[in-house]
Short mmCIF file of C-alpha atoms in Angstrom, two decimals:
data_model
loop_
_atom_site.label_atom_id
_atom_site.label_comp_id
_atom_site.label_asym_id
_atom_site.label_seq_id
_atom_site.Cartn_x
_atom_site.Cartn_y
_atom_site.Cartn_z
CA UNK M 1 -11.42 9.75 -8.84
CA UNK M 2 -10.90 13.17 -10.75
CA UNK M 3 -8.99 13.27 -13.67
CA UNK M 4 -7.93 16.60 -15.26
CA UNK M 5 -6.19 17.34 -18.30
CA UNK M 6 -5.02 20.27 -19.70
CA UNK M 7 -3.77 21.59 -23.06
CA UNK M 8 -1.72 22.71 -24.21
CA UNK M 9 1.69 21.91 -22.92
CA UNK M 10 3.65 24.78 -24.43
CA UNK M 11 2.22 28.06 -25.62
CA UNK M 12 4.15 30.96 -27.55
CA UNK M 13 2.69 34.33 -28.49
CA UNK M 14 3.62 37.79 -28.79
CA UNK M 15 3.20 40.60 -26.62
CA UNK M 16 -0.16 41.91 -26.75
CA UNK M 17 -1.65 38.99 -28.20
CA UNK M 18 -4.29 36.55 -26.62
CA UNK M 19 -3.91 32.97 -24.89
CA UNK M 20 -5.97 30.68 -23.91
CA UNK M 21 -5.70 27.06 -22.03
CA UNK M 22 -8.08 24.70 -21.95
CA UNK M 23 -8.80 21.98 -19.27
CA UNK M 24 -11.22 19.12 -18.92
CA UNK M 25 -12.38 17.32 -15.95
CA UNK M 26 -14.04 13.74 -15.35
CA UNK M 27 -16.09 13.98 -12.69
CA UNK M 28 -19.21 15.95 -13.27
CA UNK M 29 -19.73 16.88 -9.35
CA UNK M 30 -16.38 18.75 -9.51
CA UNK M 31 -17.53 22.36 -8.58
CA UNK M 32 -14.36 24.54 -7.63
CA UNK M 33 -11.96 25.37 -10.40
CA UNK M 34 -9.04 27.27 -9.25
CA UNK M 35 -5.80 28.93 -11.83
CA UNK M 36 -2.86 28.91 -10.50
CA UNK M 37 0.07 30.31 -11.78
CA UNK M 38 3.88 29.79 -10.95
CA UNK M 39 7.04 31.68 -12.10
CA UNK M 40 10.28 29.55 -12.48
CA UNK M 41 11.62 28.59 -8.90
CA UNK M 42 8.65 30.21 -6.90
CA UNK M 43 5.54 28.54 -5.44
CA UNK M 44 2.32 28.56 -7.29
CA UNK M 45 -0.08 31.56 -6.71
CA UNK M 46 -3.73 31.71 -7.42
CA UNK M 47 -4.68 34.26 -9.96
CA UNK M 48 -8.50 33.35 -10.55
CA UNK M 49 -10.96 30.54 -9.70
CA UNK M 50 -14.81 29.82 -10.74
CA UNK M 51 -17.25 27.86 -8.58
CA UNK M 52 -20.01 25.80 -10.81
CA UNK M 53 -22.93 28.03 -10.68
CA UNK M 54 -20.95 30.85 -12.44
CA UNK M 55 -20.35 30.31 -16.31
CA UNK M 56 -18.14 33.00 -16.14
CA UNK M 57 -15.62 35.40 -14.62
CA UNK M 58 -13.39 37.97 -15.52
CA UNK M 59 -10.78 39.96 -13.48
CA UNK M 60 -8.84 42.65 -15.61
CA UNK M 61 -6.81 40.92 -18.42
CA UNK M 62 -7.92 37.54 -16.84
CA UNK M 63 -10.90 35.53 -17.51
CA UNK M 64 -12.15 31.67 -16.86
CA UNK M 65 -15.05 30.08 -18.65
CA UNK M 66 -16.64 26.93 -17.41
CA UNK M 67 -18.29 24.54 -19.62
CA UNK M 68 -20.25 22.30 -16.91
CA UNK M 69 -22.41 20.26 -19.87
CA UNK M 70 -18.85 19.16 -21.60
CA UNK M 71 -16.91 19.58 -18.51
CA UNK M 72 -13.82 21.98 -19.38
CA UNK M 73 -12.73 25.22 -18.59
CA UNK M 74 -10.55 27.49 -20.07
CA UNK M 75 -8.37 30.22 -18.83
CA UNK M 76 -8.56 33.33 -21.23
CA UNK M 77 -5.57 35.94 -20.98
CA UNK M 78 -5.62 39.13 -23.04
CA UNK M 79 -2.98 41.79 -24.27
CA UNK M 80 -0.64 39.60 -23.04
CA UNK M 81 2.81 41.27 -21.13
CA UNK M 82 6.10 39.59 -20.96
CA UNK M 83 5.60 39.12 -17.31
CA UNK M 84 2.81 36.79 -17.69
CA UNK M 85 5.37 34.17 -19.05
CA UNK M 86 5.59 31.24 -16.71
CA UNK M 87 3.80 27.73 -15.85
CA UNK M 88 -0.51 27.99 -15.38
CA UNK M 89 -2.05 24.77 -13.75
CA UNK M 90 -5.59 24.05 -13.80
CA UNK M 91 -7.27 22.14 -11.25
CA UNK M 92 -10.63 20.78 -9.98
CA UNK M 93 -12.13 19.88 -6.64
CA UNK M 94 -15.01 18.11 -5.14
CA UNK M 95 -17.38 19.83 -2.64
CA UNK M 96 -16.60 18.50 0.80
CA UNK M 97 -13.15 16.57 -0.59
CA UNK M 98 -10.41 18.48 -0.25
CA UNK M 99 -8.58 16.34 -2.87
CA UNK M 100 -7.55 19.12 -5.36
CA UNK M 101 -6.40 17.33 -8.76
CA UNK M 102 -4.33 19.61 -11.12
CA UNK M 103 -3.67 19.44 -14.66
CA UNK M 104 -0.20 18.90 -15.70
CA UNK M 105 0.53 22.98 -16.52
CA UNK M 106 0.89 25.12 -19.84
CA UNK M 107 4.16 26.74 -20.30
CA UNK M 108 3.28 29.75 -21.99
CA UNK M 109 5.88 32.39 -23.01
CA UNK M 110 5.05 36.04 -24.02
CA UNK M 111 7.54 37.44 -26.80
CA UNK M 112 8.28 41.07 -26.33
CA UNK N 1 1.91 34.36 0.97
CA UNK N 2 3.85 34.90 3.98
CA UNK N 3 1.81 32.56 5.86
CA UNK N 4 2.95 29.41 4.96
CA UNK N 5 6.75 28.41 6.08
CA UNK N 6 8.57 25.67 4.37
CA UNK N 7 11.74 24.26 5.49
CA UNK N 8 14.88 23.88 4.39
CA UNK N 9 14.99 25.66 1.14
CA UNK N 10 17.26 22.63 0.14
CA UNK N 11 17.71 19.38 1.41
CA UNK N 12 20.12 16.54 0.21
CA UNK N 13 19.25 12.95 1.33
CA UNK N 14 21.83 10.19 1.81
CA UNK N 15 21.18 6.27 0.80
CA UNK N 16 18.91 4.86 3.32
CA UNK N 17 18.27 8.06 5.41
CA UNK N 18 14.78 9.63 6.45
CA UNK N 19 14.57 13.19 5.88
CA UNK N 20 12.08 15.30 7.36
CA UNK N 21 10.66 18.45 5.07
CA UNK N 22 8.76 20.85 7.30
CA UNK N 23 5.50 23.07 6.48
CA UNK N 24 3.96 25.56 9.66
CA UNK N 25 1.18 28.21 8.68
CA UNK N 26 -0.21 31.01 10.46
CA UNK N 27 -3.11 31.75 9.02
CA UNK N 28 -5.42 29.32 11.46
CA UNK N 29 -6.08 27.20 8.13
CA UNK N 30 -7.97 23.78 8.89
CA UNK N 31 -6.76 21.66 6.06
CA UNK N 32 -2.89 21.33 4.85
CA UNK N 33 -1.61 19.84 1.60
CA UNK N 34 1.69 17.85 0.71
CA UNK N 35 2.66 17.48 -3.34
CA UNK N 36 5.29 16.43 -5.35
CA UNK N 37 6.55 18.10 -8.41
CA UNK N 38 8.58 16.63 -11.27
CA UNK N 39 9.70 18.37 -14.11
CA UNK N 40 7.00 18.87 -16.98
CA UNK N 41 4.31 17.32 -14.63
CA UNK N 42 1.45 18.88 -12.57
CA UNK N 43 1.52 18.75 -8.74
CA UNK N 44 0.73 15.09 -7.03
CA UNK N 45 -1.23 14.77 -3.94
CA UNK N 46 1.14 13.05 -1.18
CA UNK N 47 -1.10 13.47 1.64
CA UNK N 48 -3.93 15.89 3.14
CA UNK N 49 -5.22 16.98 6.53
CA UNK N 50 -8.73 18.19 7.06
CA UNK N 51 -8.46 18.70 10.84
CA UNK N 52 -5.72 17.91 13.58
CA UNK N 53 -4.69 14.60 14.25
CA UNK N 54 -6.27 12.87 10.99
CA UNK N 55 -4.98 12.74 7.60
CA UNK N 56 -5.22 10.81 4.41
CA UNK N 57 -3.36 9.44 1.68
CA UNK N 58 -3.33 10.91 -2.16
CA UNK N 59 -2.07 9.37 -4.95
CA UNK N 60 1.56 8.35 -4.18
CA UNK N 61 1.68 8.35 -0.71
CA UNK N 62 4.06 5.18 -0.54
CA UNK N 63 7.11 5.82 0.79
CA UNK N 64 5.98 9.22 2.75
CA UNK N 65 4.46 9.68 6.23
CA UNK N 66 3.40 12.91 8.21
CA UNK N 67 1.69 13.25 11.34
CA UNK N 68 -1.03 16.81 12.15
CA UNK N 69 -0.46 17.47 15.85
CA UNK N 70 -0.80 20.44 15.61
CA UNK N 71 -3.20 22.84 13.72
CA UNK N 72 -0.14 25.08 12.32
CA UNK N 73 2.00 22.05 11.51
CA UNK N 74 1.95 19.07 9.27
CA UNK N 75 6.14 17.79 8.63
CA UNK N 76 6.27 15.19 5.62
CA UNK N 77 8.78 12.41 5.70
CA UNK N 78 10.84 10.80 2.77
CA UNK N 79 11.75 7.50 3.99
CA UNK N 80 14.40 5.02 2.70
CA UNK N 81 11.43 3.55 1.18
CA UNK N 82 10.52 5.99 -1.16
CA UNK N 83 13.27 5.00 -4.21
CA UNK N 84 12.94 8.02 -5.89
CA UNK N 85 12.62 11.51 -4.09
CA UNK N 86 14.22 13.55 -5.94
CA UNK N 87 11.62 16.12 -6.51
CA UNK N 88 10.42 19.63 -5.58
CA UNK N 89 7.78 19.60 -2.51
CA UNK N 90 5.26 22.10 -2.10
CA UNK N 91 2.46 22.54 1.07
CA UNK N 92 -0.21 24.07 1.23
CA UNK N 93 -3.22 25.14 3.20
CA UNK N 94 -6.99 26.07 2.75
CA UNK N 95 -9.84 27.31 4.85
CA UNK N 96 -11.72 24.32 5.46
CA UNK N 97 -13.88 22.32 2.90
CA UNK N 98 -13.88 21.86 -0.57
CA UNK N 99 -14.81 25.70 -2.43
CA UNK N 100 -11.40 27.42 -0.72
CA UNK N 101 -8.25 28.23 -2.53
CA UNK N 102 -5.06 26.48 -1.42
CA UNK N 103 -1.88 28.81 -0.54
CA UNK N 104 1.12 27.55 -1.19
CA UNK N 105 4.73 27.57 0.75
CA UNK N 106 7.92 28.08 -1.31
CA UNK N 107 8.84 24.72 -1.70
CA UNK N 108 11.46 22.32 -0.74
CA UNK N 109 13.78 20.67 -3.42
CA UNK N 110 14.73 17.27 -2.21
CA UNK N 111 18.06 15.52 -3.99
CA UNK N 112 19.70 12.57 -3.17
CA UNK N 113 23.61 12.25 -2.57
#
């Protein structure tokens, strides 16, 4: 089955400055790769996805990249605000499965 | 999102006792999700339901069940058997197939007694 793994764990930068998480996938029919992101106590919420015939796509401060050769994907996010501190999971599907496996989440804290 | 309704917020299980966490969503989704979240770890597949009255088991299903009689429904239950529930449960729905974003509930945190 799919196997996704994501890095890094923990992630620290200041305000205004860029992050990025990376994921990689096993299974090279995976083609749905959704973000999701969740604040401490609250359910996750989806704050971008990419489908595999898109290399790229951006949404404000937001952007995912998709690497379908190597299989990985990366979640970009610039000029980073306090309020984007909390836990971002990656995860992959198959078409036509709806098993959705995630990656084991980034903490990432913003530093005002 | 609004749509999905999990309850209770908090649940406390005894020794031996089945508990029952429940998930309802009105947004006329096909497919509903149960995971499990530890601390520091990603979210495990218990169990999925593409359509009404048919599910399947995810990763670490042992210990679980859930029936789907009903398109808005799909209640998880932590029997005795499970020997470590202690966890944060999430469920979630999505439009149909593979290609559709999954919507989360807020989330029941489970503790034993």
């Amino acid at each position: 089955g799919e196997n996704v793994e994501q890095h890094p764990s923990t992630l620290s930068v200041q305000e205004g400055d860029s992050a990025v998480i990376k994921c990689t996938y096993s299974d090279s029919a995976s083609n749905y790769f959704p973000w999701y992101k969740q604040e401490l106590g609250k359910r996750p919420q989806l704050i971008i996805d990419i489908r595999s015939n898109v290399g790229e796509k951006k949404d404000q401060r937001i952007a995912v990249t998709l690497n379908k050769t190597a299989k990985h994907f990366s979640l970009h996010i610039t000029e980073t605000q306090p309020e984007d501190s909390a836990v971002y999971f990656c995860a992959a599907t198959l078409y036509n499965n709806n098993d959705m496996r995630f990656g084991a989440g980034t903490r990432l804290t913003v530093k005002p | 999102d609004g749509g999905i309704t999990q309850s209770p917020k908090y649940l406390f299980r005894k020794e031996g006792q089945n508990v029952t966490l429940s998930c309802e969503q009105n947004l006329n989704h096909d497919a509903m999700y149960w995971y499990r979240q530890d601390p520091g770890q990603g979210l495990r597949l218990i169990y999925y339901s593409q359509i009404v009255n048919d599910f399947q088991k995810g990763d670490i299903a042992e210990g679980y069940s859930v029936s789907r009689e009903k398109k808005e429904s799909f209640p998880l239950t932590v029997t005795s058997a499970q020997k470590n529930p202690t966890a944060f449960y999430l469920c979630a729905s999505s439009g149909g197939q593979g290609n559709q974003p999954q919507h989360f509930g807020d989330g029941t945190r489970l503790s034993i007694l």
